[in-house]
Coordinates of C-alpha atoms and ligand atoms in Angstrom, one line a residue:
Chain A
X6 CA -29.8 -63.0 -110.9
X7 CA -31.0 -63.6 -114.4
X8 CA -34.6 -63.1 -115.2
X9 CA -35.8 -66.5 -116.5
X10 CA -39.0 -68.4 -116.7
X11 CA -37.4 -71.5 -118.2
X12 CA -36.9 -74.4 -115.9
X13 CA -39.7 -73.2 -113.6
X14 CA -42.3 -75.8 -114.6
X15 CA -45.7 -75.5 -112.9
X16 CA -46.4 -78.7 -111.2
X17 CA -50.0 -77.8 -110.4
X18 CA -52.7 -75.4 -111.3
X19 CA -52.3 -73.9 -107.8
X20 CA -48.8 -72.8 -108.7
X21 CA -49.9 -71.5 -112.1
X22 CA -52.7 -69.5 -110.6
X23 CA -50.4 -67.5 -108.3
X24 CA -50.3 -63.7 -108.7
X25 CA -46.7 -63.9 -109.7
X26 CA -46.0 -67.2 -111.3
X27 CA -42.4 -66.3 -112.0
X28 CA -40.0 -66.6 -109.1
X29 CA -38.0 -63.5 -109.9
X30 CA -41.2 -61.4 -109.9
X31 CA -42.1 -62.7 -106.5
X32 CA -38.6 -61.8 -105.1
X33 CA -38.8 -58.3 -106.5
X34 CA -42.3 -57.8 -105.2
X35 CA -41.3 -59.0 -101.7
X36 CA -38.2 -56.7 -101.7
X37 CA -40.4 -53.8 -102.6
X38 CA -42.9 -54.5 -99.8
X39 CA -40.1 -54.9 -97.3
X40 CA -38.5 -51.7 -98.4
X41 CA -41.8 -49.8 -98.3
X42 CA -42.7 -51.0 -94.8
X43 CA -39.4 -51.3 -93.1
X44 CA -36.9 -49.0 -94.9
X45 CA -38.8 -46.0 -96.2
X46 CA -40.2 -44.8 -92.9
X47 CA -36.7 -44.6 -91.4
X48 CA -34.7 -43.3 -94.3
X49 CA -37.1 -41.0 -96.1
X50 CA -37.4 -37.4 -94.9
X51 CA -40.6 -36.0 -93.5
X52 CA -41.1 -34.1 -96.7
X53 CA -40.8 -37.2 -98.8
X54 CA -43.1 -39.2 -96.6
X55 CA -45.7 -36.5 -96.3
X56 CA -45.6 -34.8 -99.7
X57 CA -44.5 -37.6 -102.0
X58 CA -44.9 -41.2 -100.7
X59 CA -48.2 -40.8 -98.9
X60 CA -50.0 -39.0 -101.8
X61 CA -48.6 -41.5 -104.3
X62 CA -50.2 -44.3 -102.3
X63 CA -53.5 -42.4 -101.9
X64 CA -53.7 -41.6 -105.6
X65 CA -52.7 -45.1 -106.5
X66 CA -55.7 -46.3 -104.5
X67 CA -58.0 -43.9 -106.3
X68 CA -56.6 -44.8 -109.7
X69 CA -57.1 -48.5 -108.7
X70 CA -60.7 -47.7 -108.0
X71 CA -61.1 -46.0 -111.4
X72 CA -59.2 -48.8 -113.1
X73 CA -61.7 -51.3 -111.7
X74 CA -64.6 -49.4 -113.3
X75 CA -63.0 -48.2 -116.5
X76 CA -60.0 -50.5 -117.1
X77 CA -61.6 -53.8 -116.1
X78 CA -65.4 -53.2 -116.5
X79 CA -65.1 -50.8 -119.4
X80 CA -67.4 -48.1 -117.9
X81 CA -65.9 -44.7 -118.5
X82 CA -66.2 -42.4 -115.5
X83 CA -65.4 -38.8 -114.8
X84 CA -66.8 -38.8 -111.3
X85 CA -63.7 -40.1 -109.4
X86 CA -63.2 -36.9 -107.5
X87 CA -66.8 -36.9 -106.4
X88 CA -66.7 -40.4 -105.1
X89 CA -63.5 -39.5 -103.2
X90 CA -65.4 -36.5 -101.7
X91 CA -68.2 -38.7 -100.5
X92 CA -65.6 -41.0 -98.8
X93 CA -63.9 -38.1 -97.1
X94 CA -67.0 -36.2 -96.0
X95 CA -68.8 -39.4 -94.9
X96 CA -65.8 -40.6 -92.9
X97 CA -65.7 -37.1 -91.3
X98 CA -69.4 -37.2 -90.4
X99 CA -69.4 -40.7 -89.1
X100 CA -66.4 -40.0 -86.8
X101 CA -67.9 -36.7 -85.7
X102 CA -71.4 -37.9 -85.0
X103 CA -71.0 -41.4 -83.7
X104 CA -69.2 -41.1 -80.4
X105 CA -66.3 -43.5 -79.9
X106 CA -66.5 -44.9 -83.4
X107 CA -63.1 -46.4 -84.2
X108 CA -61.2 -44.6 -87.0
X109 CA -61.1 -47.6 -89.3
X110 CA -64.8 -48.2 -88.9
X111 CA -65.4 -44.6 -89.9
X112 CA -63.1 -45.0 -92.9
X113 CA -64.9 -48.2 -94.0
X114 CA -68.3 -46.6 -93.5
X115 CA -67.1 -43.7 -95.6
X116 CA -66.1 -46.2 -98.4
X117 CA -69.5 -47.9 -98.2
X118 CA -71.2 -44.5 -98.5
X119 CA -69.2 -43.8 -101.6
X120 CA -70.1 -47.3 -102.9
X121 CA -73.8 -46.6 -102.4
X122 CA -73.6 -43.2 -104.2
X123 CA -71.5 -44.9 -106.9
X124 CA -74.3 -47.5 -107.5
X125 CA -76.9 -44.7 -107.8
X126 CA -74.9 -42.8 -110.4
X127 CA -74.0 -46.1 -112.1
X128 CA -77.6 -46.9 -112.8
X129 CA -77.5 -45.1 -116.2
X130 CA -74.8 -47.5 -117.3
X131 CA -77.6 -50.1 -117.7
X132 CA -78.9 -48.1 -120.6
X133 CA -76.1 -46.0 -121.9
X134 CA -72.4 -46.5 -122.8
X135 CA -69.2 -44.6 -123.5
X136 CA -69.5 -40.9 -124.1
X137 CA -73.0 -40.7 -122.7
X138 CA -72.2 -42.6 -119.6
X139 CA -69.2 -40.3 -119.1
X140 CA -71.6 -37.4 -119.2
X141 CA -73.8 -39.0 -116.5
X142 CA -70.8 -39.5 -114.2
X143 CA -69.8 -35.9 -114.9
X144 CA -73.2 -34.9 -113.5
X145 CA -72.4 -36.9 -110.4
X146 CA -69.1 -35.0 -110.2
X147 CA -70.8 -31.5 -110.3
X148 CA -73.8 -32.5 -108.2
X149 CA -71.8 -33.9 -105.3
X150 CA -69.3 -31.0 -105.0
X151 CA -72.2 -28.6 -105.3
X152 CA -74.2 -30.5 -102.6
X153 CA -71.2 -30.5 -100.2
X154 CA -70.9 -26.8 -100.5
X155 CA -74.6 -26.0 -100.5
X156 CA -75.6 -28.0 -97.4
X157 CA -73.4 -26.9 -94.5
X158 CA -74.5 -29.8 -92.4
X159 CA -71.9 -32.0 -94.2
X160 CA -69.0 -29.9 -93.0
X161 CA -70.5 -29.3 -89.6
X162 CA -71.3 -25.7 -90.5
X163 CA -67.7 -24.6 -91.2
X164 CA -67.1 -21.8 -93.6
X165 CA -67.2 -22.8 -97.3
X166 CA -67.4 -26.5 -96.5
X167 CA -63.9 -27.0 -95.2
X168 CA -63.4 -29.9 -92.9
X169 CA -60.4 -30.7 -90.7
X170 CA -59.6 -34.3 -90.1
X171 CA -59.9 -35.6 -86.6
X172 CA -56.9 -37.1 -84.9
X173 CA -56.3 -40.7 -86.0
X174 CA -56.2 -43.2 -83.2
X175 CA -56.3 -46.9 -83.6
X176 CA -56.4 -49.1 -80.4
X177 CA -55.0 -46.2 -78.4
X178 CA -52.1 -45.7 -80.8
X179 CA -52.0 -42.2 -82.4
X180 CA -51.1 -41.9 -86.0
X181 CA -49.8 -38.3 -85.8
X182 CA -46.4 -38.2 -87.5
X183 CA -45.8 -38.3 -91.2
X184 CA -44.1 -41.7 -90.9
X185 CA -47.0 -43.2 -89.0
X186 CA -49.6 -41.8 -91.4
X187 CA -47.5 -43.1 -94.2
X188 CA -47.4 -46.6 -92.7
X189 CA -51.1 -46.6 -92.0
X190 CA -51.8 -45.5 -95.6
X191 CA -49.4 -48.1 -96.9
X192 CA -51.0 -50.9 -94.9
X193 CA -54.5 -50.0 -96.1
X194 CA -53.5 -49.5 -99.7
X195 CA -51.5 -52.8 -99.8
X196 CA -54.5 -54.8 -98.5
X197 CA -56.9 -53.2 -101.0
X198 CA -54.4 -53.7 -103.8
X199 CA -54.2 -57.4 -103.0
X200 CA -58.0 -57.6 -102.8
X201 CA -58.2 -55.9 -106.2
X202 CA -55.7 -58.3 -107.7
X203 CA -57.7 -61.2 -106.3
X204 CA -60.9 -59.9 -107.7
X205 CA -59.2 -59.4 -111.1
X206 CA -58.0 -63.0 -111.3
X207 CA -61.2 -64.7 -110.3
X208 CA -64.7 -64.9 -111.6
X209 CA -65.6 -61.4 -110.6
X210 CA -62.8 -59.8 -112.7
X211 CA -63.4 -62.1 -115.6
X212 CA -67.1 -61.1 -115.6
X213 CA -66.1 -57.4 -115.6
X214 CA -63.7 -57.9 -118.5
X215 CA -66.3 -60.0 -120.4
X216 CA -68.8 -57.2 -120.1
X217 CA -66.2 -54.7 -121.2
X218 CA -65.1 -56.7 -124.2
X219 CA -68.4 -58.0 -125.6
X220 CA -71.6 -57.5 -123.6
X221 CA -73.9 -59.6 -125.8
X222 CA -71.6 -62.6 -125.6
X223 CA -71.2 -62.1 -121.8
X224 CA -75.0 -62.2 -121.4
X225 CA -75.3 -65.2 -123.6
X226 CA -72.9 -67.2 -121.4
X227 CA -75.0 -66.2 -118.4
X228 CA -73.2 -63.2 -116.9
X229 CA -75.8 -60.9 -115.5
X230 CA -75.1 -57.5 -117.1
X231 CA -76.9 -55.4 -114.5
X232 CA -75.4 -57.0 -111.5
X233 CA -71.9 -57.1 -113.0
X234 CA -71.9 -53.4 -113.9
X235 CA -73.4 -52.2 -110.7
X236 CA -70.9 -54.3 -108.7
X237 CA -68.1 -52.6 -110.6
X238 CA -69.5 -49.2 -109.7
X239 CA -69.9 -50.3 -106.1
X240 CA -66.4 -51.7 -105.7
X241 CA -64.8 -48.9 -107.7
X242 CA -66.5 -46.2 -105.7
X243 CA -65.6 -48.0 -102.4
X244 CA -62.0 -47.8 -103.4
X245 CA -62.3 -44.2 -104.4
X246 CA -64.2 -43.5 -101.1
X247 CA -61.4 -45.0 -99.0
X248 CA -58.9 -43.1 -101.1
X249 CA -60.9 -39.9 -100.4
X250 CA -60.9 -40.7 -96.7
X251 CA -57.1 -41.2 -96.7
X252 CA -56.7 -38.0 -98.8
X253 CA -58.3 -36.1 -96.0
X254 CA -57.0 -37.9 -93.0
X255 CA -53.5 -39.1 -93.8
X256 CA -52.4 -36.8 -96.6
X257 CA -53.9 -33.3 -96.4
X258 CA -55.6 -33.0 -93.0
X259 CA -57.9 -30.2 -94.2
X260 CA -60.0 -30.4 -97.4
X261 CA -62.8 -28.5 -99.1
X262 CA -65.3 -29.6 -101.6
X263 CA -63.6 -27.7 -104.5
X264 CA -60.5 -29.8 -103.9
X265 CA -62.5 -32.8 -105.2
X266 CA -63.4 -31.1 -108.5
X267 CA -63.2 -32.2 -112.1
X268 CA -59.4 -31.5 -112.1
X269 CA -58.9 -34.3 -109.6
X270 CA -61.1 -36.7 -111.6
X271 CA -59.1 -36.0 -114.8
X272 CA -55.8 -36.3 -112.9
X273 CA -56.7 -39.8 -111.9
X274 CA -58.0 -40.7 -115.3
X275 CA -54.6 -39.6 -116.7
X276 CA -52.9 -41.9 -114.2
X277 CA -54.7 -45.0 -115.5
X278 CA -54.1 -43.9 -119.1
X279 CA -50.4 -43.5 -118.5
X280 CA -50.1 -46.4 -116.0
X281 CA -52.2 -48.9 -118.0
X282 CA -55.9 -49.7 -118.3
X283 CA -57.0 -52.8 -116.6
X284 CA -54.0 -53.4 -114.5
X285 CA -53.4 -53.1 -110.7
X286 CA -49.7 -52.4 -111.3
X287 CA -50.7 -49.7 -113.7
X288 CA -52.6 -47.7 -111.0
X289 CA -49.4 -47.5 -109.0
X290 CA -47.1 -46.7 -111.9
X291 CA -49.5 -44.1 -113.2
X292 CA -49.9 -42.4 -109.8
X293 CA -46.1 -42.4 -109.1
X294 CA -45.4 -41.1 -112.6
X295 CA -47.8 -38.3 -112.5
X296 CA -46.9 -37.1 -109.0
X297 CA -43.2 -37.5 -109.5
X298 CA -43.0 -35.9 -112.9
X299 CA -43.2 -32.3 -111.6
X300 CA -40.6 -33.2 -109.0
X301 CA -38.4 -34.7 -111.6
X302 CA -38.7 -31.9 -114.0
X303 CA -38.0 -29.4 -111.3
X304 CA -34.8 -31.1 -110.3
X305 CA -33.8 -31.5 -113.9
X306 CA -34.2 -27.8 -114.6
X307 CA -32.5 -26.6 -111.5
X308 CA -29.5 -28.8 -112.0
X309 CA -28.8 -28.8 -115.7
X310 CA -30.6 -26.3 -117.8
X311 CA -31.8 -24.0 -115.1
X312 CA -30.2 -20.9 -116.4
X313 CA -31.6 -21.3 -119.9
X314 CA -35.2 -21.9 -119.2
X315 CA -37.4 -18.9 -118.4
X316 CA -39.8 -19.3 -115.4
X317 CA -42.9 -19.1 -117.5
X318 CA -41.8 -21.8 -119.8
X319 CA -40.8 -24.0 -116.9
X320 CA -44.3 -24.0 -115.4
X321 CA -45.8 -24.7 -118.8
X322 CA -43.3 -27.4 -119.5
X323 CA -45.0 -29.7 -117.1
X324 CA -48.3 -29.3 -118.9
X325 CA -46.7 -29.8 -122.3
X326 CA -45.0 -33.0 -121.2
X327 CA -48.3 -34.3 -119.8
X328 CA -50.1 -33.5 -123.0
X329 CA -47.6 -35.3 -125.1
X330 CA -47.5 -38.3 -122.9
X331 CA -51.3 -38.7 -122.8
X332 CA -51.5 -38.5 -126.6
X333 CA -48.6 -40.9 -126.9
X334 CA -50.2 -43.5 -124.6
X335 CA -53.7 -43.1 -126.0
X336 CA -52.4 -43.6 -129.6
X337 CA -49.4 -45.8 -129.3
X338 CA -49.7 -47.8 -126.2
X339 CA -53.1 -48.0 -124.6
X340 CA -51.9 -50.4 -122.0
X341 CA -49.5 -47.8 -120.7
X342 CA -46.4 -48.1 -118.6
X343 CA -47.5 -51.6 -117.5
X344 CA -47.2 -52.8 -121.1
X345 CA -43.9 -51.1 -121.6
X346 CA -42.7 -52.8 -118.4
X347 CA -43.9 -56.2 -119.7
X348 CA -42.2 -55.7 -123.0
X349 CA -39.0 -54.9 -121.2
X350 CA -39.4 -58.1 -119.2
X351 CA -40.0 -60.2 -122.3
X352 CA -36.8 -58.8 -123.8
X353 CA -35.0 -59.5 -120.7
X354 CA -36.3 -63.1 -120.6
X355 CA -34.9 -63.7 -124.0
X356 CA -31.6 -61.8 -123.5
X357 CA -29.0 -62.3 -124.7
X358 CA -30.4 -64.3 -127.5
X359 CA -33.3 -62.4 -128.9
X360 CA -34.4 -65.2 -131.3
Chain B
X30 CA -70.8 -94.8 -127.0
X31 CA -73.5 -95.4 -129.5
X32 CA -75.5 -92.4 -130.5
X33 CA -79.1 -92.3 -129.2
X34 CA -81.6 -89.9 -130.6
X35 CA -84.2 -89.2 -128.0
X36 CA -87.4 -87.2 -127.7
X37 CA -88.0 -83.6 -128.9
X38 CA -86.2 -81.2 -126.4
X39 CA -86.8 -78.0 -128.4
X40 CA -89.9 -77.3 -130.3
X41 CA -90.3 -74.0 -132.2
X42 CA -93.9 -73.2 -133.2
X43 CA -95.0 -70.6 -135.7
X44 CA -92.1 -68.2 -135.1
X45 CA -92.3 -64.9 -136.8
X46 CA -89.8 -62.1 -136.4
X47 CA -89.4 -58.8 -138.1
X48 CA -87.2 -55.8 -137.8
X49 CA -89.3 -52.8 -138.7
X50 CA -90.5 -53.6 -142.2
X51 CA -88.0 -56.5 -142.7
X52 CA -89.5 -59.9 -142.1
X53 CA -86.6 -62.0 -141.0
X54 CA -88.6 -65.1 -140.1
X55 CA -92.2 -65.9 -141.2
X56 CA -94.2 -68.6 -139.4
X57 CA -91.4 -71.1 -138.9
X58 CA -91.9 -74.4 -137.0
X59 CA -89.4 -77.2 -136.5
X60 CA -88.2 -79.3 -133.6
X61 CA -84.9 -80.6 -132.3
X62 CA -84.4 -84.0 -130.8
X63 CA -82.2 -84.9 -128.0
X64 CA -78.8 -86.0 -129.1
X65 CA -79.1 -85.1 -132.8
X66 CA -77.2 -82.8 -135.0
X67 CA -79.7 -80.5 -136.6
X68 CA -78.5 -78.3 -139.5
X69 CA -80.0 -75.1 -140.6
X70 CA -79.2 -74.1 -144.2
X71 CA -80.2 -71.4 -146.6
X72 CA -78.9 -68.6 -148.8
X73 CA -77.5 -65.4 -147.3
X74 CA -80.1 -63.4 -145.4
X75 CA -82.4 -66.3 -145.2
X76 CA -82.9 -65.9 -141.5
X77 CA -80.6 -68.6 -140.1
X78 CA -78.7 -66.5 -137.6
X79 CA -82.0 -64.9 -136.6
X80 CA -83.3 -68.3 -135.8
X81 CA -80.5 -69.1 -133.4
X82 CA -80.9 -65.7 -131.8
X83 CA -84.6 -66.5 -131.2
X84 CA -83.7 -69.8 -129.6
X85 CA -81.4 -68.3 -127.0
X86 CA -83.3 -65.1 -126.5
X87 CA -81.1 -62.5 -128.1
X88 CA -84.0 -61.7 -130.4
X89 CA -87.6 -61.8 -129.3
X90 CA -90.1 -63.1 -131.9
X91 CA -93.4 -61.2 -132.4
X92 CA -95.3 -64.4 -132.8
X93 CA -94.9 -68.0 -131.9
X94 CA -94.0 -70.2 -129.0
X95 CA -90.8 -71.9 -127.9
X96 CA -91.0 -75.2 -125.9
X97 CA -87.8 -76.2 -124.3
X98 CA -87.6 -79.2 -122.1
X99 CA -91.3 -79.2 -121.7
X100 CA -91.5 -75.6 -120.6
X101 CA -93.5 -73.4 -122.9
X102 CA -92.5 -69.7 -123.5
X103 CA -93.4 -66.8 -125.6
X104 CA -89.7 -65.9 -125.7
X105 CA -86.4 -66.8 -124.2
X106 CA -84.0 -64.4 -122.5
X107 CA -80.3 -65.0 -122.9
X108 CA -79.5 -65.4 -119.2
X109 CA -82.3 -67.9 -118.7
X110 CA -81.3 -69.8 -121.8
X111 CA -77.7 -70.1 -120.5
X112 CA -79.0 -71.3 -117.1
X113 CA -81.1 -73.9 -118.9
X114 CA -78.1 -75.3 -120.6
X115 CA -78.1 -73.6 -124.0
X116 CA -74.6 -72.4 -125.2
X117 CA -73.6 -71.0 -128.5
X118 CA -71.0 -69.5 -130.8
X119 CA -71.5 -66.5 -133.1
X120 CA -71.1 -66.0 -136.8
X121 CA -68.8 -63.1 -136.2
X122 CA -66.6 -64.4 -133.4
X123 CA -67.7 -62.9 -130.1
X124 CA -64.7 -63.6 -127.9
X125 CA -63.5 -61.3 -125.1
X126 CA -60.6 -59.8 -127.1
X127 CA -58.6 -58.4 -124.2
X128 CA -58.6 -61.7 -122.2
X129 CA -56.4 -64.8 -122.6
X130 CA -57.7 -68.0 -124.1
X131 CA -57.8 -69.5 -120.6
X132 CA -59.8 -66.7 -119.1
X133 CA -62.2 -66.7 -122.1
X134 CA -62.9 -70.4 -121.5
X135 CA -63.1 -69.9 -117.7
X136 CA -65.9 -67.3 -118.2
X137 CA -67.9 -70.2 -119.8
X138 CA -68.1 -71.7 -116.3
X139 CA -69.3 -68.5 -114.6
X140 CA -72.8 -69.9 -113.9
X141 CA -71.3 -72.8 -112.0
X142 CA -69.2 -70.6 -109.8
X143 CA -70.8 -70.0 -106.5
X144 CA -68.4 -67.7 -104.6
X145 CA -69.4 -64.1 -104.4
X146 CA -67.1 -61.1 -104.8
X147 CA -66.2 -60.9 -101.1
X148 CA -64.8 -64.4 -101.1
X149 CA -63.1 -63.7 -104.4
X150 CA -61.4 -60.6 -102.9
X151 CA -60.1 -62.8 -100.2
X152 CA -59.1 -65.5 -102.6
X153 CA -57.6 -68.0 -100.1
X154 CA -59.9 -70.8 -99.1
X155 CA -63.2 -71.4 -100.9
X156 CA -62.5 -69.3 -103.9
X157 CA -59.1 -70.9 -104.5
X158 CA -60.6 -74.3 -104.3
X159 CA -63.4 -73.3 -106.7
X160 CA -61.0 -71.7 -109.2
X161 CA -58.8 -74.7 -109.2
X162 CA -61.6 -77.2 -109.6
X163 CA -62.9 -75.3 -112.6
X164 CA -59.5 -74.8 -114.0
X165 CA -59.1 -78.5 -114.1
X166 CA -62.3 -79.0 -116.1
X167 CA -61.3 -76.2 -118.4
X168 CA -57.9 -77.9 -119.0
X169 CA -59.8 -81.0 -120.1
X170 CA -61.6 -78.9 -122.7
X171 CA -58.3 -77.3 -123.8
X172 CA -56.8 -80.8 -124.2
X173 CA -59.9 -82.0 -126.1
X174 CA -59.7 -79.1 -128.6
X175 CA -55.9 -79.3 -128.8
X176 CA -55.2 -75.7 -127.9
X177 CA -52.7 -76.3 -125.0
X178 CA -50.0 -74.2 -126.5
X179 CA -52.1 -71.0 -126.7
X180 CA -53.8 -71.0 -123.4
X181 CA -52.0 -67.9 -122.1
X182 CA -52.3 -65.9 -125.4
X183 CA -54.7 -63.0 -125.6
X184 CA -57.4 -64.1 -128.1
X185 CA -57.1 -60.9 -130.1
X186 CA -53.7 -62.1 -131.3
X187 CA -54.9 -65.5 -132.6
X188 CA -55.6 -66.3 -136.2
X189 CA -59.3 -66.6 -137.2
X190 CA -59.4 -70.4 -137.3
X191 CA -58.1 -70.7 -133.8
X192 CA -60.4 -68.0 -132.5
X193 CA -63.4 -70.1 -133.7
X194 CA -62.0 -73.0 -131.8
X195 CA -61.6 -71.0 -128.6
X196 CA -65.2 -69.8 -129.0
X197 CA -66.3 -73.4 -129.2
X198 CA -64.2 -74.2 -126.1
X199 CA -65.9 -71.4 -124.2
X200 CA -69.3 -72.7 -125.1
X201 CA -68.3 -76.2 -124.1
X202 CA -67.0 -75.0 -120.8
X203 CA -70.6 -74.4 -119.8
X204 CA -71.3 -78.1 -120.3
X205 CA -74.4 -77.3 -122.4
X206 CA -77.1 -79.8 -123.2
X207 CA -77.9 -77.8 -126.4
X208 CA -75.2 -76.2 -128.4
X209 CA -75.9 -73.7 -131.1
X210 CA -73.2 -73.2 -133.7
X211 CA -73.4 -70.3 -136.2
X212 CA -71.2 -71.2 -139.1
X213 CA -68.4 -72.7 -137.1
X214 CA -66.3 -73.5 -140.2
X215 CA -66.8 -70.3 -142.2
X216 CA -63.5 -68.9 -143.4
X217 CA -61.5 -72.0 -142.6
X218 CA -59.2 -74.0 -144.8
X219 CA -59.8 -77.6 -145.6
X220 CA -57.7 -78.9 -142.8
X221 CA -59.2 -76.6 -140.2
X222 CA -62.6 -77.6 -141.4
X223 CA -61.8 -81.3 -140.9
X224 CA -60.6 -80.7 -137.4
X225 CA -63.7 -78.7 -136.6
X226 CA -66.0 -81.4 -138.0
X227 CA -64.2 -84.0 -135.9
X228 CA -64.6 -81.9 -132.7
X229 CA -68.3 -81.4 -133.4
X230 CA -68.9 -85.1 -134.0
X231 CA -66.9 -85.9 -130.9
X232 CA -68.8 -83.5 -128.7
X233 CA -72.1 -85.0 -130.0
X234 CA -71.0 -88.6 -129.6
X235 CA -69.0 -88.5 -126.4
X236 CA -70.9 -85.9 -124.5
X237 CA -74.3 -86.6 -126.0
X238 CA -74.7 -82.9 -126.6
X239 CA -77.5 -81.9 -128.9
X240 CA -76.3 -79.5 -131.7
X241 CA -78.0 -77.0 -133.9
X242 CA -75.6 -76.0 -136.6
X243 CA -75.7 -73.4 -139.4
X244 CA -73.4 -74.2 -142.2
X245 CA -72.9 -73.2 -145.8
X246 CA -70.6 -76.0 -146.8
X247 CA -73.1 -78.6 -148.2
X248 CA -70.6 -81.4 -148.1
X249 CA -70.2 -80.9 -144.3
X250 CA -73.9 -80.6 -143.7
X251 CA -74.7 -83.8 -145.6
X252 CA -71.9 -85.6 -143.8
X253 CA -72.6 -84.8 -140.2
X254 CA -76.2 -83.8 -139.7
X255 CA -79.1 -86.0 -138.9
X256 CA -81.8 -83.7 -140.1
X257 CA -81.8 -80.4 -142.0
X258 CA -84.0 -77.4 -142.0
X259 CA -83.9 -75.2 -145.2
X260 CA -84.8 -71.5 -144.9
X261 CA -85.3 -69.1 -147.8
X262 CA -86.3 -65.5 -147.4
X263 CA -87.4 -66.2 -143.8
X264 CA -89.6 -69.1 -144.7
X265 CA -89.1 -72.8 -144.2
X266 CA -88.9 -74.6 -147.5
X267 CA -87.6 -77.9 -146.5
X268 CA -87.1 -80.2 -143.5
X269 CA -85.9 -83.7 -143.3
X270 CA -82.8 -86.1 -143.5
X271 CA -80.0 -84.8 -145.7
X272 CA -80.7 -87.2 -148.6
X273 CA -84.3 -86.2 -148.8
X274 CA -83.6 -82.5 -148.6
X275 CA -80.9 -82.7 -151.2
X276 CA -83.2 -84.2 -153.7
X277 CA -86.2 -81.9 -152.9
X278 CA -86.9 -79.9 -156.1
X279 CA -88.0 -76.9 -154.2
X280 CA -84.8 -76.8 -152.2
X281 CA -82.7 -77.4 -155.3
X282 CA -84.4 -74.5 -157.0
X283 CA -84.2 -72.1 -154.2
X284 CA -80.8 -72.9 -152.8
X285 CA -78.6 -75.5 -154.4
X286 CA -79.5 -74.4 -157.9
X287 CA -79.5 -70.7 -157.3
X288 CA -76.5 -70.0 -155.1
X289 CA -74.4 -73.2 -154.9
X290 CA -71.8 -72.7 -152.2
Ligands
ATP430 N1 -80.5 -56.9 -135.7 C1 -81.1 -56.8 -136.9 N2 -81.7 -55.6 -137.2 C2 -82.3 -55.5 -138.5 N3 -82.4 -56.4 -139.4 C3 -81.8 -57.6 -139.1 C4 -81.1 -57.8 -137.8 N4 -80.7 -59.1 -137.8 C5 -81.0 -59.7 -139.0 N5 -81.7 -58.8 -139.7 C6 -82.3 -59.0 -141.1 O1 -82.9 -60.3 -141.0 C7 -82.7 -61.0 -142.2 C8 -82.1 -62.3 -141.9 O2 -80.8 -62.2 -141.4 P1 -79.9 -63.3 -140.8 O3 -78.7 -62.7 -140.2 O4 -80.8 -64.1 -139.9 O5 -79.6 -64.2 -142.1 P2 -78.6 -65.4 -142.2 O6 -79.4 -66.5 -142.9 O7 -77.9 -65.7 -141.0 O8 -77.6 -64.9 -143.3 P3 -76.1 -65.2 -143.5 O9 -75.9 -66.4 -144.3 O10 -75.6 -64.0 -144.3 O11 -75.5 -65.2 -142.2 C9 -81.8 -60.1 -143.1 O12 -82.5 -59.4 -144.0 C10 -81.1 -59.2 -142.1 O13 -80.8 -58.0 -142.7
MG431 MG1 -76.0 -65.7 -140.4

């Protein structure tokens, strides 16, 4: 089918306000969702489900959380890992200490705990911006990882703060295989992605972007700066918290505080830089790209140039490629893969007559 | 609709504002009547923009009082000013660069949107109805300002003249009773200026909006304003109908004679 907007006249604002106003986009999206829910669990190997698809979804959710704060609301944060840690450890403790608490309730409480912590560490944003705010969130990053290691209560007195996720059971149904865990992750991430898209296209998202683009003008048209920024911190941290919970429960199973360090925060920041700031799609593209890049490079080197590349160079190659890409996107295309994708679509729309 | 000039709705009394050692405004008083177009003129650095910033609370004067709609205040704050029906545009366009024209204008209606973020996350139902109702009003403004063909364009990509128009649209979206315009025609060509003049007059006549306008183009000021305040070095040196002000020797000396624009 040819990708065309022409001839699809919007008869009403309802139609024009849809998430995907162009029919072909809707079809592609629907196909993707069907494939993710009904094809992938049956055709993908356990390795792919457990080590590739599930983490891509979890990281996409975390990137989405960061994108809400940084991409939409314009508040730079280096504390993503910490907010994920709060989500994971809070979920663990709620499930551990409240007998009979359903898994999903524990997960949501974990997300809400992260939201609360996010708001506290977001308070400096009312006074400071940019680099200095990044420093404040960096403080959150170090403080939380330190606290989780320092106070053994958080990990129920296990050695060096390690926690092992409890069994996941929802309404008597156990999510104990890679395929089931993947499906649970997919369902949660899809719902939250839809919610994020809805926030982005309504008054909430417009207020975030207004504060990001020109805070004085936002205030002058009546957008309350404090409330808007703190809401961004809360919602963003909630997403990161849920991502942290899934990271522990459906992806790794066992986590320790150091696993939520600055490395993780940076990894997620790179995802939104490469995927695209201020875009829901970008979070997914960025997460998939960064997690699949090593896999791709690996395959490439084993099949084609394997003999020629020494092992030490091979392991550094990944870092080199990352570095180059980050610089490329920061300088050349701040809107990341999402923008490249849009440009591609625009070209396609005009094809074969580019003028 | 015939224009009706009503009572005083904004009364500024003895406003003084300084930044460190710089006196931007010194003991300035003037009023604005409901339904009129009130111009503020003066040479560069006279304190015109500072005056607008005092009116909607971006700057806080050290002295003086502001009476708006019978309520007396030491100072405004921007949020309260917006809630009270004061909207404005800026001298250096202050649009949300990363957003489309449509979204920029929609933000102008944020104070009228009642649904909280939880409803918005859900979208279906109340939020959808609300979004569509406001979209409809915004489309009327888009038609009024003749910017239909750019509604989905990110504002950062628009030429200067159109950006000024979009900023006016965003201010109008709030359905203000008092509209503050800081040099709405600066940097425009003759044709764009004529369009902007027409829009300002239409807003004033058809919607009954009171307008306070800063403008350097004396022709425009004389044509469209009911009364003019003249500032010079932060002091008021003239106030009255355009004809009167134009012939005032003090004004001619300080402004028209000195730096004819
Ligand atoms: N935020 C600020 N901080 C310091 N000084 C300021 C500030 N805003 C204005 N001023 C000073 O106040 C004085 C009046 O400035 P203002 O911008 O109000 O003048 P204006 O009449 O609008 O001039 P123009 O025609 O150039 O726009 C100037 O001397 C300016 O430098
Ligand atoms: Mg000025």
